């Protein structure tokens, strides 16, 4: 499972899992793309109820700062800053690092470090070219780099780095999936 919604989303997530025929106790790993509370909100719940191991970059257990660009960034920051600054109450079981393979958890994929949106942001690149990018990109009106971030320079560097990978489709935390070529 990749990311876990807002605090209070547990019922909705459990229902969606049931709809897909997935038994929560059989989830081998909960990967958190970064430490923002709208992605980590039910991690503690899943760990407590189903003993789901949590994997992430532990540097994101604390979010230091949130900067923004543009009007949309200012609005997102205004609406979400309080929630996004909450620290995780649990420690991850597995510390993910760049290049790490996920085959042992049943996923033919690798971890790509994507610092910028947060210091510990990471992507999950499946061998078939699908990239789960967390909040590095968003797709509201059109695909774009994150409008809020801890480090904009790092965010741009992470994007440059991604261009060296054979990525087809990007799945984002906010908005619909889009072809990676649309970001070029
Ligand atoms: Zn975020």
Tab-separated table of C-alpha atoms and ligand atoms in Angstrom:
chain	number	residue	atom	x	y	z
A	1	UNK	CA	0.000	0.000	0.000
A	2	UNK	CA	1.333	3.420	-0.923
A	3	UNK	CA	0.323	6.274	1.418
A	4	UNK	CA	-2.545	6.200	3.870
A	5	UNK	CA	-4.701	9.309	3.606
A	6	UNK	CA	-5.771	11.816	6.229
A	7	UNK	CA	-6.328	10.898	9.867
A	8	UNK	CA	-9.932	9.686	9.929
A	9	UNK	CA	-9.771	8.069	6.473
A	10	UNK	CA	-9.431	4.523	7.870
A	11	UNK	CA	-13.065	3.527	7.244
A	12	UNK	CA	-12.939	4.788	3.667
A	13	UNK	CA	-9.624	3.008	2.980
A	14	UNK	CA	-10.823	-0.256	4.524
A	15	UNK	CA	-13.940	-0.099	2.357
A	16	UNK	CA	-11.889	0.512	-0.810
A	17	UNK	CA	-9.582	-2.378	0.087
A	18	UNK	CA	-12.625	-4.627	0.583
A	19	UNK	CA	-14.010	-3.497	-2.783
A	20	UNK	CA	-10.717	-4.621	-4.370
A	21	UNK	CA	-10.747	-7.922	-2.485
A	22	UNK	CA	-7.682	-6.992	-0.452
A	23	UNK	CA	-7.435	-8.270	3.124
A	24	UNK	CA	-5.737	-5.531	5.182
A	25	UNK	CA	-3.829	-8.021	7.350
A	26	UNK	CA	-2.161	-9.353	4.192
A	27	UNK	CA	-0.673	-5.995	3.182
A	28	UNK	CA	3.056	-6.617	3.354
A	29	UNK	CA	4.177	-3.016	3.559
A	30	UNK	CA	2.778	0.481	3.900
A	31	UNK	CA	5.101	2.833	2.038
A	32	UNK	CA	4.794	6.510	2.938
A	33	UNK	CA	6.036	8.701	0.093
A	34	UNK	CA	6.625	11.522	2.585
A	35	UNK	CA	5.697	12.712	6.038
A	36	UNK	CA	2.780	15.066	5.361
A	37	UNK	CA	-0.260	14.157	7.438
A	38	UNK	CA	-2.577	13.871	4.418
A	39	UNK	CA	-0.443	10.885	3.307
A	40	UNK	CA	0.420	9.345	6.676
A	41	UNK	CA	-2.845	9.901	8.560
A	42	UNK	CA	-3.890	6.275	9.058
A	43	UNK	CA	-0.418	4.682	9.231
A	44	UNK	CA	-0.604	4.362	13.008
A	45	UNK	CA	-4.088	2.833	12.718
A	46	UNK	CA	-2.944	0.180	10.208
A	47	UNK	CA	0.148	-0.620	12.239
A	48	UNK	CA	-1.847	-1.013	15.453
A	49	UNK	CA	-4.791	-2.924	13.983
A	50	UNK	CA	-3.095	-5.089	11.341
A	51	UNK	CA	0.604	-4.948	12.304
A	52	UNK	CA	1.298	-3.438	8.882
A	53	UNK	CA	5.027	-2.575	8.695
A	54	UNK	CA	5.658	1.049	7.788
A	55	UNK	CA	8.412	2.028	5.362
A	56	UNK	CA	9.588	5.565	4.645
A	57	UNK	CA	12.522	7.924	4.857
A	58	UNK	CA	12.616	8.614	8.626
A	59	UNK	CA	13.886	12.141	8.077
A	60	UNK	CA	10.255	13.007	7.255
A	61	UNK	CA	8.958	12.062	10.705
A	62	UNK	CA	9.362	15.785	11.377
A	63	UNK	CA	8.397	18.401	8.796
A	64	UNK	CA	10.561	21.483	9.208
A	65	UNK	CA	9.155	24.098	6.917
A	66	UNK	CA	6.642	24.731	4.173
A	67	UNK	CA	7.334	27.293	1.461
A	68	UNK	CA	5.165	27.998	-1.542
A	69	UNK	CA	5.198	29.532	-4.989
A	70	UNK	CA	2.402	31.298	-6.824
A	71	UNK	CA	-1.191	31.897	-5.872
A	72	UNK	CA	-2.110	28.219	-5.844
A	73	UNK	CA	0.843	27.476	-3.570
A	74	UNK	CA	-0.177	30.251	-1.185
A	75	UNK	CA	-3.722	28.903	-1.015
A	76	UNK	CA	-2.586	25.298	-0.452
A	77	UNK	CA	-0.162	26.444	2.222
A	78	UNK	CA	-2.817	28.552	3.968
A	79	UNK	CA	-5.354	25.724	3.975
A	80	UNK	CA	-3.064	22.891	5.002
A	81	UNK	CA	-0.089	24.251	6.922
A	82	UNK	CA	-1.362	23.346	10.376
A	83	UNK	CA	-2.077	19.747	9.425
A	84	UNK	CA	1.108	19.304	7.395
A	85	UNK	CA	3.320	20.392	10.275
A	86	UNK	CA	2.175	17.558	12.530
A	87	UNK	CA	4.929	15.082	13.312
A	88	UNK	CA	4.412	11.350	12.933
A	89	UNK	CA	3.634	9.621	16.207
A	90	UNK	CA	5.146	6.329	15.102
A	91	UNK	CA	8.592	5.394	13.915
A	92	UNK	CA	8.924	3.547	10.596
A	93	UNK	CA	9.860	-0.141	10.729
A	94	UNK	CA	11.838	0.029	7.495
A	95	UNK	CA	14.028	2.951	6.460
A	96	UNK	CA	13.875	3.305	2.694
A	97	UNK	CA	16.913	4.463	0.729
A	98	UNK	CA	17.515	5.436	-2.882
A	99	UNK	CA	17.859	2.447	-5.179
A	100	UNK	CA	16.295	-0.019	-2.752
A	101	UNK	CA	14.379	-2.834	-4.458
A	102	UNK	CA	10.940	-3.927	-3.239
A	103	UNK	CA	10.846	-7.425	-4.769
A	104	UNK	CA	10.892	-9.102	-1.352
A	105	UNK	CA	7.551	-7.407	-0.643
A	106	UNK	CA	6.033	-8.668	-3.873
A	107	UNK	CA	6.511	-5.467	-5.854
A	108	UNK	CA	8.891	-5.337	-8.863
A	109	UNK	CA	9.966	-1.768	-8.173
A	110	UNK	CA	12.691	0.475	-6.831
A	111	UNK	CA	12.803	3.468	-4.513
A	112	UNK	CA	13.904	6.804	-5.959
A	113	UNK	CA	14.822	9.596	-3.551
A	114	UNK	CA	12.951	12.762	-4.552
A	115	UNK	CA	13.910	15.456	-2.022
A	116	UNK	CA	12.229	18.811	-2.477
A	117	UNK	CA	8.541	18.725	-1.593
A	118	UNK	CA	9.885	17.401	1.711
A	119	UNK	CA	13.454	16.423	2.550
A	120	UNK	CA	12.529	12.763	2.742
A	121	UNK	CA	10.161	12.510	-0.238
A	122	UNK	CA	10.553	9.398	-2.331
A	123	UNK	CA	9.018	7.821	-5.389
A	124	UNK	CA	8.237	4.186	-6.154
A	125	UNK	CA	9.146	3.292	-9.738
A	126	UNK	CA	7.685	0.022	-10.948
A	127	UNK	CA	9.680	-1.925	-13.525
A	128	UNK	CA	6.827	-1.342	-16.009
A	129	UNK	CA	7.461	2.422	-15.936
A	130	UNK	CA	4.675	3.493	-13.591
A	131	UNK	CA	5.906	6.025	-11.037
A	132	UNK	CA	4.149	6.736	-7.755
A	133	UNK	CA	5.514	10.194	-7.061
A	134	UNK	CA	3.764	11.262	-3.869
A	135	UNK	CA	3.458	15.050	-3.945
A	136	UNK	CA	6.523	15.827	-6.034
A	137	UNK	CA	4.090	16.543	-8.849
A	138	UNK	CA	0.437	17.444	-8.701
A	139	UNK	CA	-2.239	17.488	-11.359
A	140	UNK	CA	-4.962	20.012	-10.695
A	141	UNK	CA	-5.562	21.950	-13.893
A	142	UNK	CA	-2.488	20.416	-15.528
A	143	UNK	CA	0.564	18.431	-14.372
A	144	UNK	CA	3.060	20.606	-12.484
A	145	UNK	CA	5.795	20.491	-9.898
A	146	UNK	CA	4.591	20.734	-6.296
A	147	UNK	CA	3.398	24.217	-5.356
A	148	UNK	CA	4.530	23.791	-1.750
A	149	UNK	CA	7.895	22.421	-0.687
A	150	UNK	CA	10.711	22.473	1.829
A	151	UNK	CA	13.396	23.106	-0.804
A	152	UNK	CA	12.567	24.316	-4.323
A	153	UNK	CA	16.111	23.821	-5.692
A	154	UNK	CA	16.104	20.214	-4.535
A	155	UNK	CA	12.644	19.743	-6.056
A	156	UNK	CA	13.895	20.888	-9.462
A	157	UNK	CA	16.988	18.683	-9.176
A	158	UNK	CA	14.807	15.683	-8.362
A	159	UNK	CA	12.791	16.349	-11.510
A	160	UNK	CA	15.992	16.557	-13.594
A	161	UNK	CA	17.097	13.251	-12.108
A	162	UNK	CA	13.813	11.569	-12.974
A	163	UNK	CA	14.314	12.322	-16.668
A	164	UNK	CA	17.020	9.635	-16.779
A	165	UNK	CA	14.487	6.905	-15.919
A	166	UNK	CA	12.137	5.124	-18.358
A	167	UNK	CA	8.955	6.511	-16.780
A	168	UNK	CA	5.619	6.167	-18.547
A	169	UNK	CA	2.776	7.189	-16.222
A	170	UNK	CA	2.992	9.299	-13.081
A	171	UNK	CA	0.561	8.710	-10.202
A	172	UNK	CA	0.266	11.667	-7.843
A	173	UNK	CA	-1.252	12.259	-4.436
A	174	UNK	CA	-3.460	15.044	-5.715
A	175	UNK	CA	-5.042	14.783	-9.149
A	176	UNK	CA	-5.320	12.171	-11.857
A	177	UNK	CA	-2.399	10.143	-13.287
A	178	UNK	CA	-0.684	11.638	-16.338
A	179	UNK	CA	1.948	10.643	-18.937
A	180	UNK	CA	5.434	11.648	-17.745
A	181	UNK	CA	6.040	13.261	-21.130
A	182	UNK	CA	3.538	15.969	-20.217
A	183	UNK	CA	6.009	17.293	-17.631
A	184	UNK	CA	8.911	17.652	-20.052
B	1	LIG	ZN1	2.770	16.594	0.682
